[in-house]
CSV table of C-alpha atoms in Angstrom, one decimal:
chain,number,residue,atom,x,y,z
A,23,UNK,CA,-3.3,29.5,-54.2
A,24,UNK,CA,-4.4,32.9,-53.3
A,25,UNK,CA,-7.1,33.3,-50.2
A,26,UNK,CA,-7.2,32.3,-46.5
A,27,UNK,CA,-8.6,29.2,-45.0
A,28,UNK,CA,-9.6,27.9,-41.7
A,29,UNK,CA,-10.6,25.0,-40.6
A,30,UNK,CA,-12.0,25.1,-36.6
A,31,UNK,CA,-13.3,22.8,-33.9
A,32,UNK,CA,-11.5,20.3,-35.4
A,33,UNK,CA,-9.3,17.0,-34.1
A,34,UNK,CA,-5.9,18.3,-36.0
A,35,UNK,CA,-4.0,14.7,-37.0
A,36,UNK,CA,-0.3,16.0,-35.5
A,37,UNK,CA,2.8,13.4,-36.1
A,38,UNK,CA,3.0,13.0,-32.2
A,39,UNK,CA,-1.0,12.6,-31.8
A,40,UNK,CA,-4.7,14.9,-31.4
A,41,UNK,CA,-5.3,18.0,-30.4
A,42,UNK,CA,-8.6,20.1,-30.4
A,43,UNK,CA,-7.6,23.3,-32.5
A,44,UNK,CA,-7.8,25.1,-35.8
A,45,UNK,CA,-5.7,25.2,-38.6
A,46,UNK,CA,-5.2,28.1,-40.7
A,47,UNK,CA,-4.0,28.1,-44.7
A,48,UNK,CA,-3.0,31.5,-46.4
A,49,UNK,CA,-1.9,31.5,-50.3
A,50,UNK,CA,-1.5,27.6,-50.1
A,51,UNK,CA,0.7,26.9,-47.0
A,52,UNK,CA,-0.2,26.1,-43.7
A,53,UNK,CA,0.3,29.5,-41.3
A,54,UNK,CA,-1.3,28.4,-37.9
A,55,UNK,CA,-2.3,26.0,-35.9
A,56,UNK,CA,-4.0,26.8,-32.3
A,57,UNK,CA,-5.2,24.4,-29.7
A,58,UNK,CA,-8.8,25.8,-28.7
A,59,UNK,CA,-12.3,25.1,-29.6
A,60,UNK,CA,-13.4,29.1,-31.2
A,61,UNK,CA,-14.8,28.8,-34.1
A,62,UNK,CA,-13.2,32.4,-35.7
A,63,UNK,CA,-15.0,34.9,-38.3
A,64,UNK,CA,-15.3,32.8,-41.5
A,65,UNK,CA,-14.2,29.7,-40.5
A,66,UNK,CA,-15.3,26.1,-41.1
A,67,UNK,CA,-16.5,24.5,-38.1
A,68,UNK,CA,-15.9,20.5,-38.3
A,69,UNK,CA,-17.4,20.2,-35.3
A,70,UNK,CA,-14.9,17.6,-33.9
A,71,UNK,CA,-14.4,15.9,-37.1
A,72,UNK,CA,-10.6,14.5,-37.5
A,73,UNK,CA,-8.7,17.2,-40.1
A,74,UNK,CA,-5.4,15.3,-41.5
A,75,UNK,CA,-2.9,15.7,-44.1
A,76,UNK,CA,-4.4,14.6,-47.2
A,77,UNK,CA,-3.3,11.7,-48.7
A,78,UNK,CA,-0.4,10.1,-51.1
A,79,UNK,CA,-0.6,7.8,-53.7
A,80,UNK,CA,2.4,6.0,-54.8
A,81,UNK,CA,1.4,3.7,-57.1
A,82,UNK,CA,-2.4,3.2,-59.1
A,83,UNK,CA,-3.8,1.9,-62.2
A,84,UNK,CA,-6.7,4.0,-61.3
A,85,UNK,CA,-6.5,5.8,-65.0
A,86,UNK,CA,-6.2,2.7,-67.0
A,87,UNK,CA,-9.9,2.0,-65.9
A,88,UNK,CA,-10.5,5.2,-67.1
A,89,UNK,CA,-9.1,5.3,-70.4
A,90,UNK,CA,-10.6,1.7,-70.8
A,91,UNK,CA,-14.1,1.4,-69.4
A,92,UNK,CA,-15.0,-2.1,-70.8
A,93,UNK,CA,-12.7,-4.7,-72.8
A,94,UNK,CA,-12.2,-3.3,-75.8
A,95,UNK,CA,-13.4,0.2,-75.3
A,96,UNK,CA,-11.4,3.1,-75.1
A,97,UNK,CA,-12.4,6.8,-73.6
A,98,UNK,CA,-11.2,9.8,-74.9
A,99,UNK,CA,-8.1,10.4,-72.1
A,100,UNK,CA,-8.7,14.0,-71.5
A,101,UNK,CA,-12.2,13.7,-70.1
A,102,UNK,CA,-10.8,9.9,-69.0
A,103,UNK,CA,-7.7,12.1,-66.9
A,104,UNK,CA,-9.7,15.0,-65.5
A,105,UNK,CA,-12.9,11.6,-64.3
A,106,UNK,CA,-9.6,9.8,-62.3
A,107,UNK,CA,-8.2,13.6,-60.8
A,108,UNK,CA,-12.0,14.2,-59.6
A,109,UNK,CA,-12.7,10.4,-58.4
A,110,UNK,CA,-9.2,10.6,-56.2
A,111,UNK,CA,-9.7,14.1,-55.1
A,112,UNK,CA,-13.1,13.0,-53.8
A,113,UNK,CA,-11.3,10.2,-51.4
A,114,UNK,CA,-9.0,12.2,-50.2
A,115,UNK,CA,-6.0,11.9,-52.5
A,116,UNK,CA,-4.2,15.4,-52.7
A,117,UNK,CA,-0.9,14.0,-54.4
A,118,UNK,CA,-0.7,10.9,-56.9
A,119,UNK,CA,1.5,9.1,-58.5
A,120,UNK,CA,0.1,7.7,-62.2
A,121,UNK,CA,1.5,4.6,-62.9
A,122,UNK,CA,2.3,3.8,-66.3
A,123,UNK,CA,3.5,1.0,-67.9
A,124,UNK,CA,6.6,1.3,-70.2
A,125,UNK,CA,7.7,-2.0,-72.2
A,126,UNK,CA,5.5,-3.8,-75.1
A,127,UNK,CA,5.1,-6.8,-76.4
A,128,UNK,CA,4.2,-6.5,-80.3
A,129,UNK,CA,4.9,-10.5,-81.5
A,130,UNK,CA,2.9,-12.6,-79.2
A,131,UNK,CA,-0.1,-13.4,-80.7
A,132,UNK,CA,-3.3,-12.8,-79.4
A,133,UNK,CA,-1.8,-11.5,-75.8
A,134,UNK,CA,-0.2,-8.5,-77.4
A,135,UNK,CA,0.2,-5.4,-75.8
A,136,UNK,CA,1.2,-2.0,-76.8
A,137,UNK,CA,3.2,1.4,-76.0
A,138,UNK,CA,1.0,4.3,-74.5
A,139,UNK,CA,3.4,6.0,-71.8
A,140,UNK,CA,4.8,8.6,-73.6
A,141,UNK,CA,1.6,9.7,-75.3
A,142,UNK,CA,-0.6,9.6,-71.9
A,143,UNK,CA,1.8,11.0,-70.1
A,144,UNK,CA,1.5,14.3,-72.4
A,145,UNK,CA,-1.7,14.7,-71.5
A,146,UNK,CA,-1.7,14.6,-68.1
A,147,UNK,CA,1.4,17.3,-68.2
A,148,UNK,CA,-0.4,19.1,-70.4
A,149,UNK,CA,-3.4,19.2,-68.0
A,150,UNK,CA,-1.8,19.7,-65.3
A,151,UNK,CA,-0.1,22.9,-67.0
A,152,UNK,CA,-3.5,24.3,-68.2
A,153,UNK,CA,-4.5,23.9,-64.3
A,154,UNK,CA,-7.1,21.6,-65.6
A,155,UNK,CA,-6.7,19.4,-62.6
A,156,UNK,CA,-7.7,19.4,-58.8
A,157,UNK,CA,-4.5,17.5,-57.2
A,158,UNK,CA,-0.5,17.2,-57.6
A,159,UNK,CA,0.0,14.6,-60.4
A,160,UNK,CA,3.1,13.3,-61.5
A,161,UNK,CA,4.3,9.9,-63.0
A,162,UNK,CA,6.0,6.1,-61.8
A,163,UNK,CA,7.2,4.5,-64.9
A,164,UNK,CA,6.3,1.2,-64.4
A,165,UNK,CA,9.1,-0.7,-66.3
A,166,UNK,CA,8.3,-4.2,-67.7
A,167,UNK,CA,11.5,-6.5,-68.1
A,168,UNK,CA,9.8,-8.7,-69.6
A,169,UNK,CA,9.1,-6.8,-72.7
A,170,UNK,CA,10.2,-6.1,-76.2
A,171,UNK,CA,10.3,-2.6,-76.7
A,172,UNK,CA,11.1,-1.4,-72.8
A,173,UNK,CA,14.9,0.5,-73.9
A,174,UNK,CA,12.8,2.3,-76.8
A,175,UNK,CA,10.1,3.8,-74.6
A,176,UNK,CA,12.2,4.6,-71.7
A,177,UNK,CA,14.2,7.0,-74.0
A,178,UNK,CA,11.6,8.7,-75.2
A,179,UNK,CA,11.4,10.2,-71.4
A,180,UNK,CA,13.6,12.8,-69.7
A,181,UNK,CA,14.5,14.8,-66.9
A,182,UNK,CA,11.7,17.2,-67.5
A,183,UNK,CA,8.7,14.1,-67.3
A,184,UNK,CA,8.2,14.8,-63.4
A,185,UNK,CA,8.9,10.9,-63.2
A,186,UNK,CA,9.3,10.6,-60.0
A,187,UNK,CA,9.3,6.7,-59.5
A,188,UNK,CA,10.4,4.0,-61.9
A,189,UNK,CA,9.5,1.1,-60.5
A,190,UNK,CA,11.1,-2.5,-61.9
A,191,UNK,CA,8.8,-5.2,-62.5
A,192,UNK,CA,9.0,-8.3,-64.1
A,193,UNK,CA,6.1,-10.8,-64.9
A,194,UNK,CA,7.9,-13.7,-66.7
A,195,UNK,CA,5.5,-16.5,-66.2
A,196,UNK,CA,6.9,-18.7,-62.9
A,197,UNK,CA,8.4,-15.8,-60.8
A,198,UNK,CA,7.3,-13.4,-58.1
A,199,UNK,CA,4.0,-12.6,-58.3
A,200,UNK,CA,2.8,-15.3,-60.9
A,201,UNK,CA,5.3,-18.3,-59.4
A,202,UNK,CA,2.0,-20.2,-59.3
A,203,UNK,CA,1.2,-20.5,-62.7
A,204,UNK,CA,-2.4,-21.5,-61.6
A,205,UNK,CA,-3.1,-18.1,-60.8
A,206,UNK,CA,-2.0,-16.9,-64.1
A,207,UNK,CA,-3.8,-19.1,-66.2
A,208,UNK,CA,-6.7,-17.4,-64.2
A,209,UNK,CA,-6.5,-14.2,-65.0
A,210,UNK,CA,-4.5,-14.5,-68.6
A,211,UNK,CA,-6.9,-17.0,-69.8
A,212,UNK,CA,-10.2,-14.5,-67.9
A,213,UNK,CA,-8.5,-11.2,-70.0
A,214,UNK,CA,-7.5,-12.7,-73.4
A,215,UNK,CA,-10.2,-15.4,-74.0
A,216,UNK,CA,-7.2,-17.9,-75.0
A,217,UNK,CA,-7.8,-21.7,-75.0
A,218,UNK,CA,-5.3,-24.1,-73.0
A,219,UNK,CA,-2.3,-24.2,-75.9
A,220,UNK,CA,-2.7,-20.4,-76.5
A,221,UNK,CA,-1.7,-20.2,-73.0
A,222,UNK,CA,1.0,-22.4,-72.9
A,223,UNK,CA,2.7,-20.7,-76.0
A,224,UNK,CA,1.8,-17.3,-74.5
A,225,UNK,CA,4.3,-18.4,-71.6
A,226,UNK,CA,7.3,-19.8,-73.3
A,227,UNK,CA,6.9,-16.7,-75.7
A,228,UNK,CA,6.9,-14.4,-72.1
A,229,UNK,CA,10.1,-17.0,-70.8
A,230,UNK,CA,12.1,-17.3,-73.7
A,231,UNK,CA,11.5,-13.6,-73.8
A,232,UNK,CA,12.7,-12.6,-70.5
A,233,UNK,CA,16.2,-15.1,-70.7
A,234,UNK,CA,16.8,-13.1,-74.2
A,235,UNK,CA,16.4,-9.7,-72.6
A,236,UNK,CA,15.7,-9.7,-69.4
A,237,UNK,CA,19.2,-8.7,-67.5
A,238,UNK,CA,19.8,-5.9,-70.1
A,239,UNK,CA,16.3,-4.3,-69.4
A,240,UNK,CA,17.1,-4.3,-65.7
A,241,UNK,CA,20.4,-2.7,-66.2
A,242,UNK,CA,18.4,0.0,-68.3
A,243,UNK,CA,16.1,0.8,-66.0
A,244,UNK,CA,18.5,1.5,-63.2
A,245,UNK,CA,20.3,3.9,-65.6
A,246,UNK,CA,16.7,5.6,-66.5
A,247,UNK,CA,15.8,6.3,-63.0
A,248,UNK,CA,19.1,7.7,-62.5
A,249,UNK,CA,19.3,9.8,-65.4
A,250,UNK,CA,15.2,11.3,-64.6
A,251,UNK,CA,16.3,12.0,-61.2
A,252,UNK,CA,13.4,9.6,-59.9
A,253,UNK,CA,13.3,7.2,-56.7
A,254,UNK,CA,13.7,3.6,-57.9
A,255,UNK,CA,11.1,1.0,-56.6
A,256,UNK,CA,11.5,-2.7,-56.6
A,257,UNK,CA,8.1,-4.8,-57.6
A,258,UNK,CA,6.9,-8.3,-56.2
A,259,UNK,CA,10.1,-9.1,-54.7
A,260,UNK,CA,9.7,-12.6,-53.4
A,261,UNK,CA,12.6,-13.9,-51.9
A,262,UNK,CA,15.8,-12.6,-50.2
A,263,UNK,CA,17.9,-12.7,-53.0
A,264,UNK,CA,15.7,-10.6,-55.1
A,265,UNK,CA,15.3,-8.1,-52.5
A,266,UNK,CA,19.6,-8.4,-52.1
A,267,UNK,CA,19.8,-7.4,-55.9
A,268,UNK,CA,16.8,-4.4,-55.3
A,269,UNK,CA,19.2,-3.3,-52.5
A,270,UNK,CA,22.4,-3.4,-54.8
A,271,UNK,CA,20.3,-1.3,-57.5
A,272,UNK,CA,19.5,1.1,-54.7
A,273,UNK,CA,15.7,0.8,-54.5
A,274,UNK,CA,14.1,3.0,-51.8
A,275,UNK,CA,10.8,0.9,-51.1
A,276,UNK,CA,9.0,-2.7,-52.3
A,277,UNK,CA,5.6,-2.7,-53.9
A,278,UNK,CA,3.8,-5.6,-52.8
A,279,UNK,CA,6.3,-7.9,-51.8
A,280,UNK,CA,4.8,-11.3,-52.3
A,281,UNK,CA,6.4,-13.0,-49.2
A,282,UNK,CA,6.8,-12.6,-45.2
A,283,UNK,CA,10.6,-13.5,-46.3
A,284,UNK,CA,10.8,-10.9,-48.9
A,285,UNK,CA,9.2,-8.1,-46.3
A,286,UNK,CA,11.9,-9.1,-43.9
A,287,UNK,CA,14.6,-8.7,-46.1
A,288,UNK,CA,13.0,-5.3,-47.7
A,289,UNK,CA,13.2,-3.8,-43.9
A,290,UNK,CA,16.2,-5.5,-42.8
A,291,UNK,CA,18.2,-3.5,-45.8
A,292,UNK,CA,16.3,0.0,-45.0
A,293,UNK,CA,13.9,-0.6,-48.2
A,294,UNK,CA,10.3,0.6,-46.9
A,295,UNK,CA,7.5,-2.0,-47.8
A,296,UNK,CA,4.5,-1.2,-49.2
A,297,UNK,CA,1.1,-2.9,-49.8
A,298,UNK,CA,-2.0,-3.0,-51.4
A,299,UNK,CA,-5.0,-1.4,-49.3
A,300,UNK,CA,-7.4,-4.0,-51.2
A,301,UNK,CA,-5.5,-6.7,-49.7
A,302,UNK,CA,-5.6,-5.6,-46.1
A,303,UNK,CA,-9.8,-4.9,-46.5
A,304,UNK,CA,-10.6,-7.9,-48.1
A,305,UNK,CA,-8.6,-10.1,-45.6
A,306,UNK,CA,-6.0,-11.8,-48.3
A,307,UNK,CA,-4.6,-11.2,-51.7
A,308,UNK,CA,-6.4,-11.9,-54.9
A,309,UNK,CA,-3.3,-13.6,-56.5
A,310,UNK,CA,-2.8,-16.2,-53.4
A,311,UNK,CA,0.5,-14.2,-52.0
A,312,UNK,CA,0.9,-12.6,-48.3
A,313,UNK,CA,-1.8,-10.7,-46.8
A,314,UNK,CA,-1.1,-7.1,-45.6
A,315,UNK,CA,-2.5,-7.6,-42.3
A,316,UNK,CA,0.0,-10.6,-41.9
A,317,UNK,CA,3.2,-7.8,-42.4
A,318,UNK,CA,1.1,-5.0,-40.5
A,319,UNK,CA,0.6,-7.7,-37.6
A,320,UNK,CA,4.4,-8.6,-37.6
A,321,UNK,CA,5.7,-4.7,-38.1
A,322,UNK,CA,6.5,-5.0,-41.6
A,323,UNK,CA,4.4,-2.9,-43.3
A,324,UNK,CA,5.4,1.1,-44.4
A,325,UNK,CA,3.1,2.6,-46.9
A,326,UNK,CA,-0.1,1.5,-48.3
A,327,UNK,CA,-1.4,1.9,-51.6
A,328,UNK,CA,-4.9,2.1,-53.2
A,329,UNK,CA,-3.4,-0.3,-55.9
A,330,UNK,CA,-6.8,-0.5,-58.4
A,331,UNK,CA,-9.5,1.1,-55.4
A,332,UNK,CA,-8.7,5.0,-54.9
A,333,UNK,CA,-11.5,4.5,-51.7
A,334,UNK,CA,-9.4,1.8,-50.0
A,335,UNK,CA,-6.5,4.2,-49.0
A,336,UNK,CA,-8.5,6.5,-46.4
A,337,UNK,CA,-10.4,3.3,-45.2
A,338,UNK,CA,-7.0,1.0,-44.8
A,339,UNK,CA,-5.2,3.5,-42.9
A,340,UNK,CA,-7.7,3.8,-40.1
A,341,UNK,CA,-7.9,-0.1,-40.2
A,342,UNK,CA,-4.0,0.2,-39.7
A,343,UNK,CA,-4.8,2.5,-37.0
A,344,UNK,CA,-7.5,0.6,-35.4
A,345,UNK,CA,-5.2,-2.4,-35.5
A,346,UNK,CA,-1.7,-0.5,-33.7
A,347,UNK,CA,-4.1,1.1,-31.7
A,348,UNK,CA,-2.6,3.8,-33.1
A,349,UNK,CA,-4.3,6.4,-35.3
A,350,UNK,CA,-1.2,8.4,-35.9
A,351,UNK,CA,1.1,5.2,-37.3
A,352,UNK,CA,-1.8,4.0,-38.9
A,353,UNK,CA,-2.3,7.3,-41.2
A,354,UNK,CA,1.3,7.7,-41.6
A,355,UNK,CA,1.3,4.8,-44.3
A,356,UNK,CA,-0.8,7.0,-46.7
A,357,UNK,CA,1.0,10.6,-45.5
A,358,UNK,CA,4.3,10.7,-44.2
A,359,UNK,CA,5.8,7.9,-45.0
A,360,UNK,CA,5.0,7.9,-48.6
A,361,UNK,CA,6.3,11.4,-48.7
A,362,UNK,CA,9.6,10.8,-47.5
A,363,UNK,CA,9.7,7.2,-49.5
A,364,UNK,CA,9.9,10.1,-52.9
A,365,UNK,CA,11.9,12.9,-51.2
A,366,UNK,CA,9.1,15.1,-50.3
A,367,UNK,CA,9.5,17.5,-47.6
A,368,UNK,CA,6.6,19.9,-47.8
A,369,UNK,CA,3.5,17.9,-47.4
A,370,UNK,CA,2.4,14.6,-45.5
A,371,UNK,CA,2.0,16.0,-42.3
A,372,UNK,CA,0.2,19.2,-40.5
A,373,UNK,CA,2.6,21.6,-39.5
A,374,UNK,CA,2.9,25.1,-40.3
A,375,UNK,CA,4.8,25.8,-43.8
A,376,UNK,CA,3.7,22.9,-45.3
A,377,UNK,CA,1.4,22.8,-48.2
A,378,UNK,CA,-2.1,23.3,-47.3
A,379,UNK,CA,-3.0,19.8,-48.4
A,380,UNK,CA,-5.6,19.2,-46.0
A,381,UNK,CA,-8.8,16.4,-45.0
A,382,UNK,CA,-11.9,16.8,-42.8
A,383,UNK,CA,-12.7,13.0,-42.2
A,384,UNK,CA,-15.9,11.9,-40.0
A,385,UNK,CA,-16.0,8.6,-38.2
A,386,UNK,CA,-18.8,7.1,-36.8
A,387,UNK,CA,-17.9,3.6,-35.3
A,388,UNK,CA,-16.9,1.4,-38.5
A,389,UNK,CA,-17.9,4.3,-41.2
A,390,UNK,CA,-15.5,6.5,-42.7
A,391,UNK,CA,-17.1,9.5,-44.7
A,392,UNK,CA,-15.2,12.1,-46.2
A,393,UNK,CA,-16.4,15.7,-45.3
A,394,UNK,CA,-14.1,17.8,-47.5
A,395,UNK,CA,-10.4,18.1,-49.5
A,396,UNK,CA,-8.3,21.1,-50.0
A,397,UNK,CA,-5.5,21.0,-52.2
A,398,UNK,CA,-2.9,24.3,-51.4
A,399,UNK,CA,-5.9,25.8,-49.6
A,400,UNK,CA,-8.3,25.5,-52.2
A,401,UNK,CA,-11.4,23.3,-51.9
A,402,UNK,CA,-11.2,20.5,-54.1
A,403,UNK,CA,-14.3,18.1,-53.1
């Protein structure tokens, strides 16, 4: 983080709107900004292009592609890790979250699936100590009620993880984001090749499951967050009584609420909502629930995620911007507010002391391109 940067002619992204300036980075904080078209000694001249805060990702399964190409194939994860830093480095993601899923389920035939949280997130730690990576990383625990060995795994983290989001979810089979088992059958039947009655035990396994264990894996994950010092997050909350027992845990924001009730509720109880970027691009979501542009459209949307497309974040914040008519709100979902949703004060805006986490976007009509990303001052694609 050594080394001086400047970035000139540029439209600097300020919380309270544009200006035509430069913005200066010295040993990996921001030192100066200056309203003015002069291009200094050394400088980069972005010839108008739009220089924002770069952005942050809450929640992707970005790495699980990764780690698992193809069905059935698995990469090594070092070289998997240090493909998914690059990938979200080159669209403009300074500052992720991985989500990981903690909570198996070892007995259910051919659906199984098994622990890997504690031993990826090793890896990435370790990478991230050797400086083997171009952006902040750090984890969200993804914890699955509905699950078999989710007290087991959690314990195996600590204080020291840099898990700064555990985020509650639960899947049984007829609630939140699979209460129309249609849509499950879809995709459980498309993953695991099962026939009709390898379905239908795969869901009484997942219910039975879930009324056997279920409360005591919420209770534990509460306790978890607490004890790794991480911001809790509720998961497909769908009605108001859900969202009433996400407020009583003390959850700071909603991933993908499923419902216009459940988004009214989130906000109504100061729990910031969050959606999927794929949702709001592609008009709908892919599992039938509410479209993002629906909550934007009404004011109940906070923070967007990338979800499974790290190239959707940069492209549905201008969208949000385009549809405010507000470029400032509109990036704010992927900056700001995701910053303060975790507790982070020194990035997610341009002002000076704040980490030098910096973008150089062009826009020409409907196209976004990406011209550059510095991480702490330090070019990073």
């Amino acid at each position: 983080m050594t080394g001086s940067t400047i970035l000139a002619n540029a439209t600097l992204l300020l919380p309270d709107g544009t200006i035509r300036g430069s913005l200066q980075i010295e040993d990996g904080r921001i030192t100066r900004i200056d309203p003015g078209t002069g291009i200094p000694p050394g400088a980069v001249d972005c010839d108008g292009d739009l220089v924002m805060p770069g952005l942050i990702e809450l929640h992707t399964d970005n790495l699980e592609r990764h780690i698992q190409p193809r069905p059935k194939v698995n990469w090594p994860h070092a070289p998997a890790i240090i493909a998914h830093d690059a990938e979200l480095a080159s669209v403009g993601i300074t500052t992720v979250f991985d989500a990981l899923r903690v909570g198996s389920v070892i007995s259910n035939g051919a659906s199984n699936y098994g622990e890997y949280a504690r031993q990826l997130a090793n890896e990435i730690l370790d990478l991230r100590a050797r400086g083997a990576l171009r952006i902040s990383h750090f984890l969200h625990l993804r914890a699955e009620v509905c699950s078999e060995t989710l007290i087991d795994e959690l314990d195996k983290f600590g204080p020291g993880d840099n898990a700064g989001i555990v985020s509650l979810m639960d899947h049984t089979p007829g609630q939140r984001q699979f209460t129309d088992i249609s849509q499950l059958r879809k995709y459980v039947i498309g993953k695991h090749g099962l026939n009709e009655d390898e379905f239908i035990n795969h869901i009484t396994q997942l219910q039975e499951l879930s009324a056997r264990l279920g409360k005591k894996h919420e209770a534990a994950v509460v306790e978890a967050a607490g004890r790794f010092g991480a911001v809790l997050a509720s998961h497909d909350d769908t009605t108001a009584a859900q969202v009433a027992v996400s407020a009583a845990h003390g959850v700071h924001f909603a991933e993908f609420p499923t419902t216009r009730e459940a988004a009214e509720a989130s906000l109504t109880r100061g729990i910031k909502v969050m959606m999927g970027a794929p949702n709001l691009i592609r008009g709908g979501s892919h599992s039938g629930n509410v479209a993002a542009r629906e909550l934007a459209e009404l004011g109940l949307l906070d923070i967007l995620s990338s979800d499974y497309v790290p190239s959707s974040l940069l492209t549905g914040a201008m969208m949000l911007g385009d549809l405010w008519g507000d470029l400032p709100r509109g990036i704010a979902t992927v900056t700001s507010a995701p910053a303060a949703a975790v507790g982070f004060t020194d990035r997610g805006t341009l002002a000076e002391g704040m980490r030098g986490d910096v973008l150089r976007v062009h826009r020409a009509s409907d196209i976004v391109t990406l011209r550059g990303t510095w991480v702490c001052g330090r070019r990073a694609a």
